[in-house]
Short mmCIF file of C-alpha atoms in Angstrom, two decimals:
data_model
loop_
_atom_site.label_atom_id
_atom_site.label_comp_id
_atom_site.label_asym_id
_atom_site.label_seq_id
_atom_site.Cartn_x
_atom_site.Cartn_y
_atom_site.Cartn_z
CA MET A 1 0.00 0.00 0.00
CA PHE A 2 1.18 3.49 -0.80
CA GLU A 3 1.39 5.90 2.08
CA ASP A 4 2.57 9.36 1.09
CA LYS A 5 4.97 10.98 3.49
CA THR A 6 5.05 14.72 2.98
CA TYR A 7 6.78 17.32 5.05
CA LYS A 8 7.75 20.96 4.93
CA ARG A 9 11.23 22.41 5.12
CA CYS A 10 13.07 25.62 4.36
CA THR A 11 16.59 26.89 3.77
CA CYS A 12 16.85 29.12 6.82
CA LYS A 13 20.04 28.87 8.88
CA GLY A 14 20.43 28.99 12.65
CA PRO A 15 21.77 27.10 15.70
CA LEU A 16 21.36 23.36 15.23
CA THR A 17 19.88 21.00 17.85
CA TYR A 18 19.96 17.26 18.24
CA LYS A 19 16.88 15.63 16.65
CA SER A 20 17.00 12.37 18.60
CA GLY A 21 18.81 10.55 21.40
CA PRO A 22 19.43 11.58 24.98
CA ASP A 23 20.50 15.08 23.84
CA LYS A 24 17.37 15.66 21.78
CA GLY A 25 16.58 19.36 21.69
CA GLN A 26 20.02 20.32 23.02
CA PRO A 27 22.27 22.60 20.91
CA VAL A 28 24.94 21.03 18.71
CA LEU A 29 28.32 22.51 19.66
CA SER A 30 31.43 23.01 17.57
CA ALA A 31 34.91 21.98 18.71
CA ASP A 32 35.42 25.37 20.31
CA GLY A 33 32.18 25.08 22.28
CA THR A 34 30.18 27.55 20.21
CA PRO A 35 26.74 26.59 18.80
CA LYS A 36 26.98 25.01 15.37
CA ILE A 37 25.14 26.88 12.61
CA GLY A 38 23.39 25.05 9.75
CA TYR A 39 20.14 24.59 7.81
CA LEU A 40 17.17 24.45 10.18
CA GLU A 41 14.98 22.56 7.65
CA THR A 42 12.00 21.17 9.57
CA ALA A 43 13.06 22.83 12.83
CA CYS A 44 12.56 26.38 11.59
CA PRO A 45 10.28 28.20 14.09
CA VAL A 46 8.41 30.07 11.35
CA LEU A 47 7.88 27.05 9.10
CA LYS A 48 4.17 26.94 9.91
CA LYS A 49 3.60 30.16 8.00
CA ARG A 50 1.85 29.51 4.70
CA ASP A 51 4.33 31.40 2.51
CA HIS A 52 7.46 30.05 4.21
CA GLY A 53 9.41 27.02 2.96
CA SER A 54 8.26 24.36 0.48
CA TRP A 55 6.77 20.87 0.59
CA TYR A 56 8.63 17.60 -0.02
CA TYR A 57 7.75 13.96 -0.35
CA SER A 58 9.81 10.98 0.68
CA PHE A 59 8.92 7.28 0.67
CA GLU A 60 10.52 3.87 0.41
CA LEU A 61 10.64 2.00 -2.88
CA PRO A 62 11.04 -1.76 -3.35
CA THR A 63 14.62 -2.71 -2.54
CA GLY A 64 17.15 -2.93 -5.33
CA PRO A 65 19.68 -5.65 -6.18
CA GLY A 66 21.25 -7.12 -3.05
CA GLY A 67 18.56 -5.68 -0.82
CA LYS A 68 19.84 -2.14 -1.34
CA ARG A 69 17.54 0.46 0.16
CA ARG A 70 15.89 2.80 -2.32
CA ARG A 71 14.07 6.02 -1.43
CA ALA A 72 12.18 8.47 -3.66
CA LYS A 73 12.54 12.04 -2.50
CA LYS A 74 11.78 15.40 -4.11
CA GLY A 75 10.78 18.88 -3.00
CA GLY A 76 10.02 22.39 -4.14
CA TYR A 77 6.21 22.07 -4.12
CA ARG A 78 4.11 25.04 -3.01
CA THR A 79 1.39 23.01 -1.31
CA GLN A 80 1.17 19.71 0.53
CA LYS A 81 -1.39 18.45 -1.98
CA GLN A 82 1.00 19.06 -4.90
CA ALA A 83 3.71 17.09 -3.12
CA ALA A 84 1.28 14.27 -2.29
CA ASP A 85 0.00 14.07 -5.87
CA ALA A 86 3.53 13.96 -7.22
CA ALA A 87 4.46 11.25 -4.74
CA LYS A 88 1.50 9.13 -5.82
CA ALA A 89 2.41 9.51 -9.52
CA VAL A 90 5.99 8.44 -8.81
CA TRP A 91 4.78 5.49 -6.74
CA GLU A 92 2.43 4.31 -9.52
CA ALA A 93 5.20 4.64 -12.10
CA ALA A 94 7.49 2.58 -9.87
CA GLN A 95 4.79 -0.10 -9.54
CA ASP A 96 4.65 -0.24 -13.36
CA GLY A 97 8.34 -1.01 -13.46
CA ILE A 98 9.65 2.48 -14.30
CA ASP A 99 13.05 3.29 -12.86
CA VAL A 100 11.97 6.46 -11.07
CA LEU A 101 15.43 6.99 -9.55
CA SER A 102 17.29 7.03 -12.87
CA ASP A 103 19.32 10.19 -13.37
CA GLU A 104 20.06 9.52 -17.06
CA ASN A 105 19.34 12.63 -19.10
CA VAL A 106 17.92 12.79 -22.62
CA ALA A 107 21.34 13.39 -24.21
CA ASP A 108 22.92 10.31 -22.64
CA TYR A 109 19.91 8.15 -23.46
CA LEU A 110 19.71 9.21 -27.12
CA ARG A 111 23.41 8.57 -27.69
CA ARG A 112 23.07 5.19 -26.02
CA TRP A 113 19.94 4.46 -28.07
CA ILE A 114 21.48 5.25 -31.47
CA ALA A 115 24.52 3.10 -30.62
CA THR A 116 22.23 0.07 -30.26
CA ARG A 117 20.45 0.57 -33.61
CA VAL A 118 22.87 -1.66 -35.48
CA ALA A 119 20.40 -2.58 -38.26
CA LEU A 120 19.95 0.98 -39.55
CA LYS A 121 21.15 1.87 -43.02
CA ARG A 122 24.17 4.14 -42.93
CA SER A 123 22.34 7.09 -44.46
CA THR A 124 19.47 6.69 -41.99
CA ARG A 125 21.88 6.48 -39.07
CA LEU A 126 23.67 9.65 -40.16
CA GLY A 127 20.32 11.43 -40.39
CA TYR A 128 19.31 10.30 -36.89
CA GLU A 129 22.68 11.33 -35.46
CA ASP A 130 22.31 14.74 -37.06
CA TYR A 131 18.91 15.25 -35.42
CA ILE A 132 20.27 14.07 -32.05
CA GLU A 133 23.34 16.31 -31.99
CA ARG A 134 21.95 19.36 -33.81
CA ILE A 135 18.34 19.51 -32.56
CA PHE A 136 17.52 17.24 -29.61
CA ILE A 137 20.54 17.65 -27.35
CA PRO A 138 20.77 21.48 -27.50
CA ALA A 139 17.03 21.78 -26.78
CA ILE A 140 16.17 18.95 -24.34
CA GLY A 141 19.41 17.04 -23.76
CA HIS A 142 19.91 18.40 -20.24
CA ILE A 143 16.50 17.17 -19.00
CA LYS A 144 16.34 13.91 -17.08
CA LEU A 145 14.66 11.33 -19.25
CA ARG A 146 12.12 10.50 -16.54
CA ASP A 147 11.21 14.21 -16.27
CA LEU A 148 10.69 14.78 -20.01
CA ARG A 149 7.18 15.88 -20.96
CA THR A 150 5.25 17.00 -24.08
CA ARG A 151 5.60 20.66 -23.10
CA GLN A 152 9.40 20.61 -23.45
CA ILE A 153 9.27 18.85 -26.81
CA GLN A 154 6.67 21.34 -28.02
CA GLU A 155 8.96 24.20 -26.99
CA MET A 156 11.74 22.63 -29.06
CA PHE A 157 9.57 22.85 -32.18
CA GLU A 158 8.44 26.36 -31.31
CA ALA A 159 12.11 27.36 -31.33
CA ILE A 160 12.44 25.80 -34.80
CA TRP A 161 9.46 27.87 -36.00
CA ALA A 162 11.06 31.03 -34.63
CA ARG A 163 14.32 30.24 -36.43
CA ASN A 164 12.38 29.59 -39.63
CA GLU A 165 10.86 33.06 -39.43
CA GLN A 166 14.27 34.65 -38.99
CA HIS A 167 15.80 32.54 -41.76
CA ALA A 168 12.95 33.56 -44.09
CA LYS A 169 13.83 37.20 -43.40
CA ASN A 170 17.47 36.38 -44.15
CA ILE A 171 16.41 34.83 -47.47
CA ASP A 172 14.48 37.98 -48.41
CA ALA A 173 17.45 40.13 -47.41
CA ALA A 174 19.83 38.01 -49.51
CA ARG A 175 17.53 38.28 -52.54
CA ALA A 176 17.31 42.05 -52.13
CA ALA A 177 21.11 42.26 -51.80
CA LEU A 178 21.54 40.17 -54.95
CA ALA A 179 19.17 42.43 -56.91
CA ALA A 180 21.05 45.50 -55.66
CA GLU A 181 24.40 43.94 -56.64
CA ARG A 182 23.16 43.16 -60.16
CA THR A 183 21.79 46.69 -60.57
CA ALA A 184 25.07 48.24 -59.45
CA ARG A 185 27.03 45.90 -61.74
CA GLU A 186 24.92 46.78 -64.79
CA LYS A 187 25.24 50.50 -64.09
CA TRP A 188 29.01 50.14 -64.03
CA ARG A 189 29.15 48.02 -67.17
CA GLN A 190 26.85 50.28 -69.17
CA ALA A 191 28.66 53.47 -68.20
CA ALA A 192 30.76 55.18 -70.85
CA LYS A 193 34.53 54.74 -70.57
CA PRO A 194 36.38 55.85 -68.63
CA ARG A 195 33.87 54.61 -66.08
CA PRO A 196 33.29 56.81 -63.01
CA GLN A 197 35.00 55.50 -59.89
CA GLU A 198 31.88 56.08 -57.79
CA LEU A 199 30.05 53.45 -59.87
CA ARG A 200 32.80 50.92 -59.18
CA GLN A 201 32.74 51.80 -55.50
CA ALA A 202 28.96 51.39 -55.41
CA TRP A 203 29.33 47.98 -57.05
CA ASN A 204 31.99 46.91 -54.56
CA LYS A 205 29.80 48.07 -51.69
CA ALA A 206 26.86 46.09 -53.09
CA LYS A 207 29.04 42.97 -53.44
CA GLU A 208 30.19 43.27 -49.85
CA ALA A 209 26.57 43.68 -48.68
CA LEU A 210 25.66 40.55 -50.66
CA ARG A 211 28.48 38.56 -49.04
CA GLU A 212 27.33 39.63 -45.58
CA ALA A 213 23.71 38.79 -46.35
CA ARG A 214 24.68 35.31 -47.55
CA LYS A 215 26.62 34.60 -44.36
CA LYS A 216 23.41 34.61 -42.32
CA PRO A 217 21.61 31.25 -41.93
CA ARG A 218 18.84 30.73 -44.48
CA HIS A 219 17.88 27.08 -44.06
CA ILE A 220 14.15 26.49 -43.54
CA THR A 221 13.15 23.37 -41.61
CA GLY A 222 9.98 22.46 -43.48
CA ALA A 223 6.90 20.59 -42.29
CA GLY A 224 8.14 17.31 -43.76
CA THR A 225 11.47 17.57 -41.96
CA GLN A 226 9.75 18.48 -38.69
CA LEU A 227 7.62 15.36 -39.01
CA ARG A 228 10.74 13.22 -39.55
CA VAL A 229 12.41 14.86 -36.54
CA ASN A 230 9.41 14.08 -34.32
CA ASN A 231 9.20 10.53 -35.68
CA THR A 232 12.87 9.97 -34.85
CA LEU A 233 12.39 11.13 -31.27
CA SER A 234 9.20 9.08 -31.08
CA ALA A 235 11.08 5.92 -32.09
CA ALA A 236 13.66 6.57 -29.36
CA LEU A 237 10.99 7.16 -26.72
CA ASP A 238 9.08 4.06 -27.82
CA ASP A 239 12.18 2.03 -27.01
CA ALA A 240 12.56 3.89 -23.72
CA GLY A 241 8.99 2.92 -22.85
CA LYS A 242 9.65 -0.73 -23.67
CA ALA A 243 12.69 -0.59 -21.35
CA ARG A 244 10.45 0.91 -18.61
CA LEU A 245 12.50 4.10 -18.48
CA ILE A 246 9.47 6.36 -19.06
CA SER A 247 5.74 5.96 -18.50
CA GLN A 248 4.62 7.04 -21.98
CA ASN A 249 5.80 8.46 -25.31
CA TRP A 250 5.51 12.22 -24.92
CA THR A 251 5.83 12.97 -28.66
CA LYS A 252 2.32 11.68 -29.39
CA ASP A 253 0.61 14.92 -28.35
CA VAL A 254 3.07 17.32 -29.99
CA VAL A 255 1.38 19.75 -32.42
CA LEU A 256 3.16 20.13 -35.76
CA PRO A 257 2.41 21.99 -39.00
CA THR A 258 0.27 19.95 -41.39
CA TYR A 259 2.43 18.09 -43.89
CA ARG A 260 1.08 16.96 -47.22
CA LYS A 261 3.37 14.96 -49.42
CA PRO A 262 3.78 16.88 -52.69
CA LYS A 263 2.17 15.23 -55.70
CA PRO A 264 3.55 15.57 -59.23
CA HIS A 265 2.20 18.38 -61.41
CA VAL A 266 2.60 18.31 -65.18
CA TRP A 267 4.25 21.16 -67.08
CA THR A 268 1.21 22.30 -69.07
CA PRO A 269 1.65 25.11 -71.65
CA GLU A 270 -0.02 27.57 -69.26
CA ARG A 271 2.36 26.67 -66.44
CA VAL A 272 5.38 26.87 -68.73
CA GLU A 273 4.31 30.33 -69.89
CA ALA A 274 3.87 31.54 -66.30
CA TRP A 275 7.25 30.07 -65.33
CA ARG A 276 9.02 31.87 -68.18
CA LYS A 277 7.51 35.15 -66.98
CA THR A 278 8.04 34.78 -63.23
CA GLY A 279 10.71 32.08 -62.85
CA LYS A 280 8.54 30.32 -60.24
CA LYS A 281 7.72 26.60 -60.30
CA PRO A 282 4.06 25.79 -59.59
CA GLY A 283 5.06 22.86 -57.38
CA LYS A 284 8.02 21.08 -55.83
CA VAL A 285 7.49 17.93 -57.90
CA MET A 286 7.04 18.55 -61.62
CA VAL A 287 6.63 16.17 -64.56
CA TRP A 288 7.27 16.74 -68.25
CA THR A 289 4.72 15.97 -70.91
CA PRO A 290 5.70 13.28 -73.43
CA GLU A 291 6.57 16.06 -75.88
CA GLN A 292 8.87 17.80 -73.38
CA THR A 293 10.50 14.47 -72.50
CA GLY A 294 11.19 13.90 -76.17
CA GLN A 295 12.71 17.37 -76.49
CA PHE A 296 15.08 16.62 -73.63
CA LEU A 297 16.18 13.24 -74.99
CA ASP A 298 16.73 14.69 -78.47
CA ALA A 299 18.76 17.56 -77.02
CA VAL A 300 21.11 15.26 -75.04
CA ALA A 301 21.29 12.39 -77.53
CA GLU A 302 25.03 12.96 -78.07
CA HIS A 303 25.86 13.41 -74.39
CA ARG A 304 27.92 10.76 -72.60
CA LEU A 305 25.22 10.35 -69.94
CA TYR A 306 22.39 9.94 -72.45
CA LEU A 307 21.82 6.26 -71.73
CA MET A 308 21.62 6.92 -67.99
CA PHE A 309 18.94 9.56 -68.57
CA HIS A 310 17.18 7.25 -71.01
CA LEU A 311 17.07 4.47 -68.41
CA MET A 312 15.65 6.81 -65.78
CA VAL A 313 13.03 8.27 -68.12
CA PHE A 314 11.62 4.98 -69.33
CA ARG A 315 12.31 2.51 -66.50
CA GLY A 316 12.23 4.75 -63.42
CA VAL A 317 15.61 3.72 -61.99
CA ARG A 318 16.90 5.96 -59.18
CA ARG A 319 20.16 7.86 -59.66
CA GLY A 320 22.00 5.85 -56.97
CA GLU A 321 20.73 2.62 -58.49
CA THR A 322 21.91 3.75 -61.92
CA CYS A 323 25.36 4.76 -60.69
CA GLY A 324 25.73 1.50 -58.76
CA LEU A 325 24.41 -0.85 -61.45
CA PRO A 326 27.01 -3.60 -62.14
CA TRP A 327 27.29 -5.51 -65.41
CA ALA A 328 26.89 -8.70 -63.37
CA GLU A 329 23.25 -7.73 -62.75
CA VAL A 330 22.47 -7.01 -66.43
CA ASN A 331 21.16 -9.85 -68.57
CA LEU A 332 21.22 -8.65 -72.17
CA ASP A 333 19.89 -11.97 -73.46
CA ALA A 334 16.83 -11.93 -71.18
CA GLY A 335 16.50 -8.15 -71.46
CA VAL A 336 16.41 -7.41 -67.74
CA VAL A 337 18.46 -5.63 -65.08
CA HIS A 338 18.43 -6.67 -61.43
CA ILE A 339 18.48 -3.77 -58.96
CA THR A 340 20.44 -5.18 -56.02
CA GLU A 341 22.66 -2.29 -54.91
CA GLN A 342 23.08 1.46 -55.12
CA LEU A 343 25.65 4.18 -54.52
CA VAL A 344 24.68 6.54 -51.71
CA ALA A 345 26.19 10.01 -51.47
CA LEU A 346 26.38 12.31 -48.47
CA SER A 347 28.35 15.45 -49.27
CA TYR A 348 31.57 14.22 -50.91
CA GLU A 349 31.45 10.75 -49.39
CA VAL A 350 30.05 7.86 -51.45
CA TRP A 351 29.42 4.29 -50.33
CA GLU A 352 27.75 1.18 -51.64
CA ASP A 353 24.48 0.06 -50.04
CA THR A 354 21.46 -2.13 -50.64
CA PRO A 355 18.35 -0.61 -52.28
CA LYS A 356 16.22 1.86 -50.37
CA SER A 357 13.75 -0.81 -49.19
CA ASP A 358 12.99 -4.51 -49.60
CA SER A 359 10.69 -3.70 -52.51
CA GLY A 360 13.49 -1.62 -54.04
CA ALA A 361 15.39 -4.84 -54.79
CA ARG A 362 13.64 -5.71 -58.03
CA THR A 363 14.00 -6.92 -61.60
CA VAL A 364 13.31 -4.34 -64.31
CA SER A 365 12.44 -5.47 -67.83
CA LEU A 366 14.03 -3.48 -70.65
CA ASP A 367 12.41 -2.25 -73.83
CA SER A 368 14.12 -3.09 -77.13
CA GLN A 369 15.52 0.44 -77.56
CA THR A 370 17.14 0.53 -74.11
CA LEU A 371 18.47 -2.98 -74.62
CA GLU A 372 20.12 -2.02 -77.92
CA LEU A 373 21.62 1.11 -76.32
CA LEU A 374 23.08 -1.00 -73.51
CA ARG A 375 24.73 -3.34 -76.03
CA LEU A 376 26.25 -0.37 -77.86
CA TRP A 377 27.39 1.16 -74.59
CA LYS A 378 29.05 -2.06 -73.47
CA GLY A 379 31.02 -2.16 -76.71
CA ARG A 380 32.03 1.47 -76.29
CA GLN A 381 33.16 0.89 -72.71
CA GLN A 382 35.30 -2.09 -73.74
CA LYS A 383 36.84 -0.01 -76.53
CA GLU A 384 37.57 2.84 -74.10
CA ARG A 385 39.28 0.43 -71.73
CA LYS A 386 41.47 -0.95 -74.51
CA GLU A 387 42.41 2.55 -75.70
CA TRP A 388 43.08 3.69 -72.13
CA GLU A 389 45.39 0.78 -71.37
CA GLU A 390 47.24 1.21 -74.68
CA HIS A 391 47.73 4.90 -73.94
CA GLN A 392 49.03 4.16 -70.46
CA GLN A 393 51.44 1.54 -71.83
CA ALA A 394 52.78 4.19 -74.20
CA LYS A 395 53.27 6.56 -71.28
CA ARG A 396 55.15 3.82 -69.38
CA ARG A 397 57.46 3.29 -72.35
CA ASN A 398 58.15 7.03 -72.41
CA GLY A 399 59.08 6.97 -68.73
CA GLU A 400 55.88 8.68 -67.56
CA GLN A 401 53.74 7.56 -64.62
CA PRO A 402 50.78 5.57 -66.01
CA LYS A 403 47.22 5.68 -64.63
CA ILE A 404 45.34 2.44 -64.16
CA TRP A 405 41.90 1.66 -65.55
CA HIS A 406 39.56 1.17 -62.57
CA ASP A 407 37.87 -2.19 -62.91
CA THR A 408 34.72 -1.30 -60.92
CA GLY A 409 32.45 -3.60 -62.89
CA ARG A 410 29.88 -0.79 -63.14
CA VAL A 411 27.77 -0.25 -66.23
CA PHE A 412 28.14 3.53 -66.27
CA THR A 413 31.68 4.84 -65.78
CA TRP A 414 34.13 7.53 -66.74
CA GLU A 415 36.67 6.82 -69.46
CA ASP A 416 39.04 5.37 -66.84
CA GLY A 417 36.41 3.01 -65.39
CA ARG A 418 35.56 5.05 -62.27
CA ALA A 419 31.92 5.08 -61.20
CA TYR A 420 30.01 8.35 -61.33
CA HIS A 421 29.28 10.31 -58.18
CA PRO A 422 25.45 10.44 -57.83
CA GLU A 423 25.57 14.18 -57.14
CA TYR A 424 27.49 14.73 -60.40
CA LEU A 425 24.49 13.40 -62.31
CA ARG A 426 22.23 15.99 -60.71
CA GLN A 427 24.62 18.83 -61.50
CA VAL A 428 24.94 17.80 -65.14
CA PHE A 429 21.17 17.37 -65.44
CA ASP A 430 20.47 20.85 -64.05
CA ARG A 431 23.01 22.43 -66.42
CA LEU A 432 21.48 20.66 -69.42
CA LEU A 433 17.99 21.93 -68.57
CA THR A 434 19.28 25.49 -68.32
CA LYS A 435 21.25 25.15 -71.54
CA HIS A 436 18.27 23.91 -73.56
CA GLY A 437 15.64 26.12 -71.92
CA LEU A 438 13.47 23.27 -70.68
CA PRO A 439 11.03 23.74 -67.77
CA PRO A 440 12.86 22.63 -64.60
CA ILE A 441 12.35 19.32 -62.89
CA ARG A 442 14.55 17.48 -60.40
CA LEU A 443 16.65 14.55 -61.55
CA HIS A 444 14.55 12.35 -59.25
CA ASP A 445 11.45 13.53 -61.12
CA LEU A 446 12.51 11.44 -64.11
CA ARG A 447 11.07 8.54 -62.08
CA HIS A 448 7.74 10.36 -62.11
CA CYS A 449 8.09 10.83 -65.86
CA ALA A 450 8.63 7.06 -66.22
CA ALA A 451 5.50 6.35 -64.18
CA THR A 452 3.23 8.80 -66.01
CA LEU A 453 4.48 7.70 -69.43
CA SER A 454 3.79 4.07 -68.55
CA LEU A 455 0.36 5.00 -67.21
CA ALA A 456 -0.46 6.93 -70.39
CA ALA A 457 0.65 3.92 -72.44
CA GLY A 458 -1.90 1.73 -70.65
CA VAL A 459 0.45 -0.08 -68.25
CA HIS A 460 -1.38 -1.32 -65.14
CA MET A 461 -0.70 0.52 -61.90
CA LYS A 462 0.51 -2.68 -60.22
CA ALA A 463 3.18 -3.13 -62.89
CA ILE A 464 4.25 0.49 -62.41
CA GLN A 465 4.55 -0.11 -58.66
CA THR A 466 6.86 -3.07 -59.32
CA MET A 467 8.92 -1.13 -61.85
CA LEU A 468 9.49 1.75 -59.42
CA GLY A 469 10.10 -0.48 -56.41
CA HIS A 470 7.38 1.17 -54.30
CA SER A 471 6.51 -0.54 -51.04
CA SER A 472 2.74 -0.33 -51.58
CA TYR A 473 0.21 -0.16 -54.39
CA GLN A 474 -1.59 2.68 -52.61
CA LEU A 475 1.53 4.86 -52.69
CA THR A 476 1.81 4.47 -56.45
CA ALA A 477 -1.90 5.01 -57.09
CA ASP A 478 -2.14 8.08 -54.84
CA THR A 479 0.91 9.65 -56.47
CA TYR A 480 0.15 9.17 -60.15
CA THR A 481 -3.62 9.13 -60.57
CA SER A 482 -4.76 11.94 -62.90
CA VAL A 483 -1.37 13.50 -63.52
CA LEU A 484 -1.31 13.92 -67.28
CA PRO A 485 -3.99 16.21 -68.82
CA GLN A 486 -5.45 13.48 -71.00
CA PHE A 487 -6.40 11.49 -67.88
CA GLU A 488 -8.23 14.46 -66.39
CA LYS A 489 -10.05 15.06 -69.70
CA ALA A 490 -11.10 11.41 -69.92
CA GLN A 491 -12.37 11.48 -66.34
CA ALA A 492 -14.42 14.60 -67.05
CA GLU A 493 -15.97 13.08 -70.19
CA ALA A 494 -16.75 9.65 -68.77
CA PRO A 495 -19.82 10.60 -66.62
CA VAL A 496 -21.37 12.61 -69.48
CA GLN A 497 -21.09 9.67 -71.87
CA LEU A 498 -22.89 7.39 -69.41
CA VAL A 499 -26.12 9.45 -69.32
CA PRO A 500 -28.54 8.78 -72.23
CA ARG A 501 -30.16 11.94 -73.68
CA LYS A 502 -33.17 12.29 -76.02
CA THR A 503 -32.50 15.79 -77.36
CA LYS A 504 -29.07 16.34 -78.80
CA ALA A 505 -27.77 18.99 -81.15
CA ARG A 506 -26.27 17.90 -84.40
CA GLN A 507 -22.58 18.43 -83.89
CA PRO A 508 -19.65 17.69 -86.17
CA SER A 509 -18.12 14.26 -85.64
CA GLY A 510 -15.84 14.11 -82.64
CA GLU A 511 -17.35 17.07 -80.75
CA THR A 512 -19.29 16.77 -77.52
CA SER A 513 -23.07 16.55 -78.00
CA VAL A 514 -24.97 19.46 -76.44
CA PRO A 515 -28.79 19.85 -76.14
CA LYS A 516 -30.11 21.94 -79.05
CA LYS A 517 -31.82 24.47 -76.80
CA ILE A 518 -28.57 25.25 -75.01
CA SER A 519 -26.76 25.35 -78.33
CA ASP A 520 -29.29 27.80 -79.82
CA GLU A 521 -29.15 30.03 -76.73
CA ALA A 522 -25.38 30.09 -76.89
CA ALA A 523 -25.52 31.01 -80.60
CA ALA A 524 -27.97 33.83 -79.92
#
């Protein structure tokens, strides 16, 4: 049975007396015979006053290993009831198996937790560690794990929102500084020679202001990232709950901005026209029309990376999967490639890893055009290796230091056999879009192009899911339903065609039938 033991004490100092024994109530003397001064605590004569001192609780817990005595004790409460309620909560938590005496703080627990997650992919682990060191520990790391509550986690996100507001202002300031720098530069360039020194000085001043503006932090932590941050902390606290370190997962009641996963939008002529005028994309995820896709492929047909882009456009292979594709997983006779590994890049570091998920490990069938391009590419790569080795042998004969051909076994390589850095593909892709004036999409959006092209060609959604390596049919269907304009048009026409009508206007073949009365009114 729980019996709360509450008492009041203060921090007043005065002459100490013995609390028990034959000298109880007698003064405690120092070595020189003078009264010893210390904290009076419960013996303070004015402790009965309502506004003096604070309330504490103290009670025995079940003994620890070896019969070690364990006592729960805490103070600082304004009323006896607050102390009693807190004592009861601690007692109930202890009865549920929670270690209520643990002094481990959030920082120590999170570092211990991530060290035990041995099954995480390397990229996922690095992301978790970044959240722990950059977000969690500065905000809540000092709090004891058993004292952590929703309020403190909510305050952590409120601080992120405040930083976002400041960073948004820094972004606006940097844009204004860039515009001012360009204006000052044009004034100087357009001035008649010899150019006035004050124009050069104004340009230099604008450049310095731009440098200062760009030094200020401008990163916005979006709603999607905030959700991932909370989910990471939630996973850690779930494990803490299973280990009986906390009574519940306090992230469950945290309020976050609503996050909606962006869906692909097609680059319609109207959107392209607006983009050319304003420079703004209508959405984060954009998809080319078949015509725009053809323009891109025609424009880069002579580029060394053409086949890589071709594979992404038509078969939806990710950039890391493309860079990491080995010849050993390509069956030219059967016309398939097996996606079993990928190259993952974080900053300048690249490493080999398994596909993104279990469903990401898949077999992709190749169309006849891609298959023929792969055969031609394989012949070209073998020729390049032979020429490279002959050139290096010539350098050796001339006394020069030769460079080896890197036998990586990858399908797509540089002339010396080295695999491509995944980030290099993105950089090249962005430059090609700018060069040829195509509406911008991300390199990853070529996967969306592959899906919508397959959908437009009549390929079943389930087959598209398998091709892309999505974990669920619902994900594929939710993402790609009604993306291309022709799908939306067909959906709008379908209900009208189902309804039989008696009165119809005589319309030219191929046009929508409209009641004659409405047609006559429109003509009038």
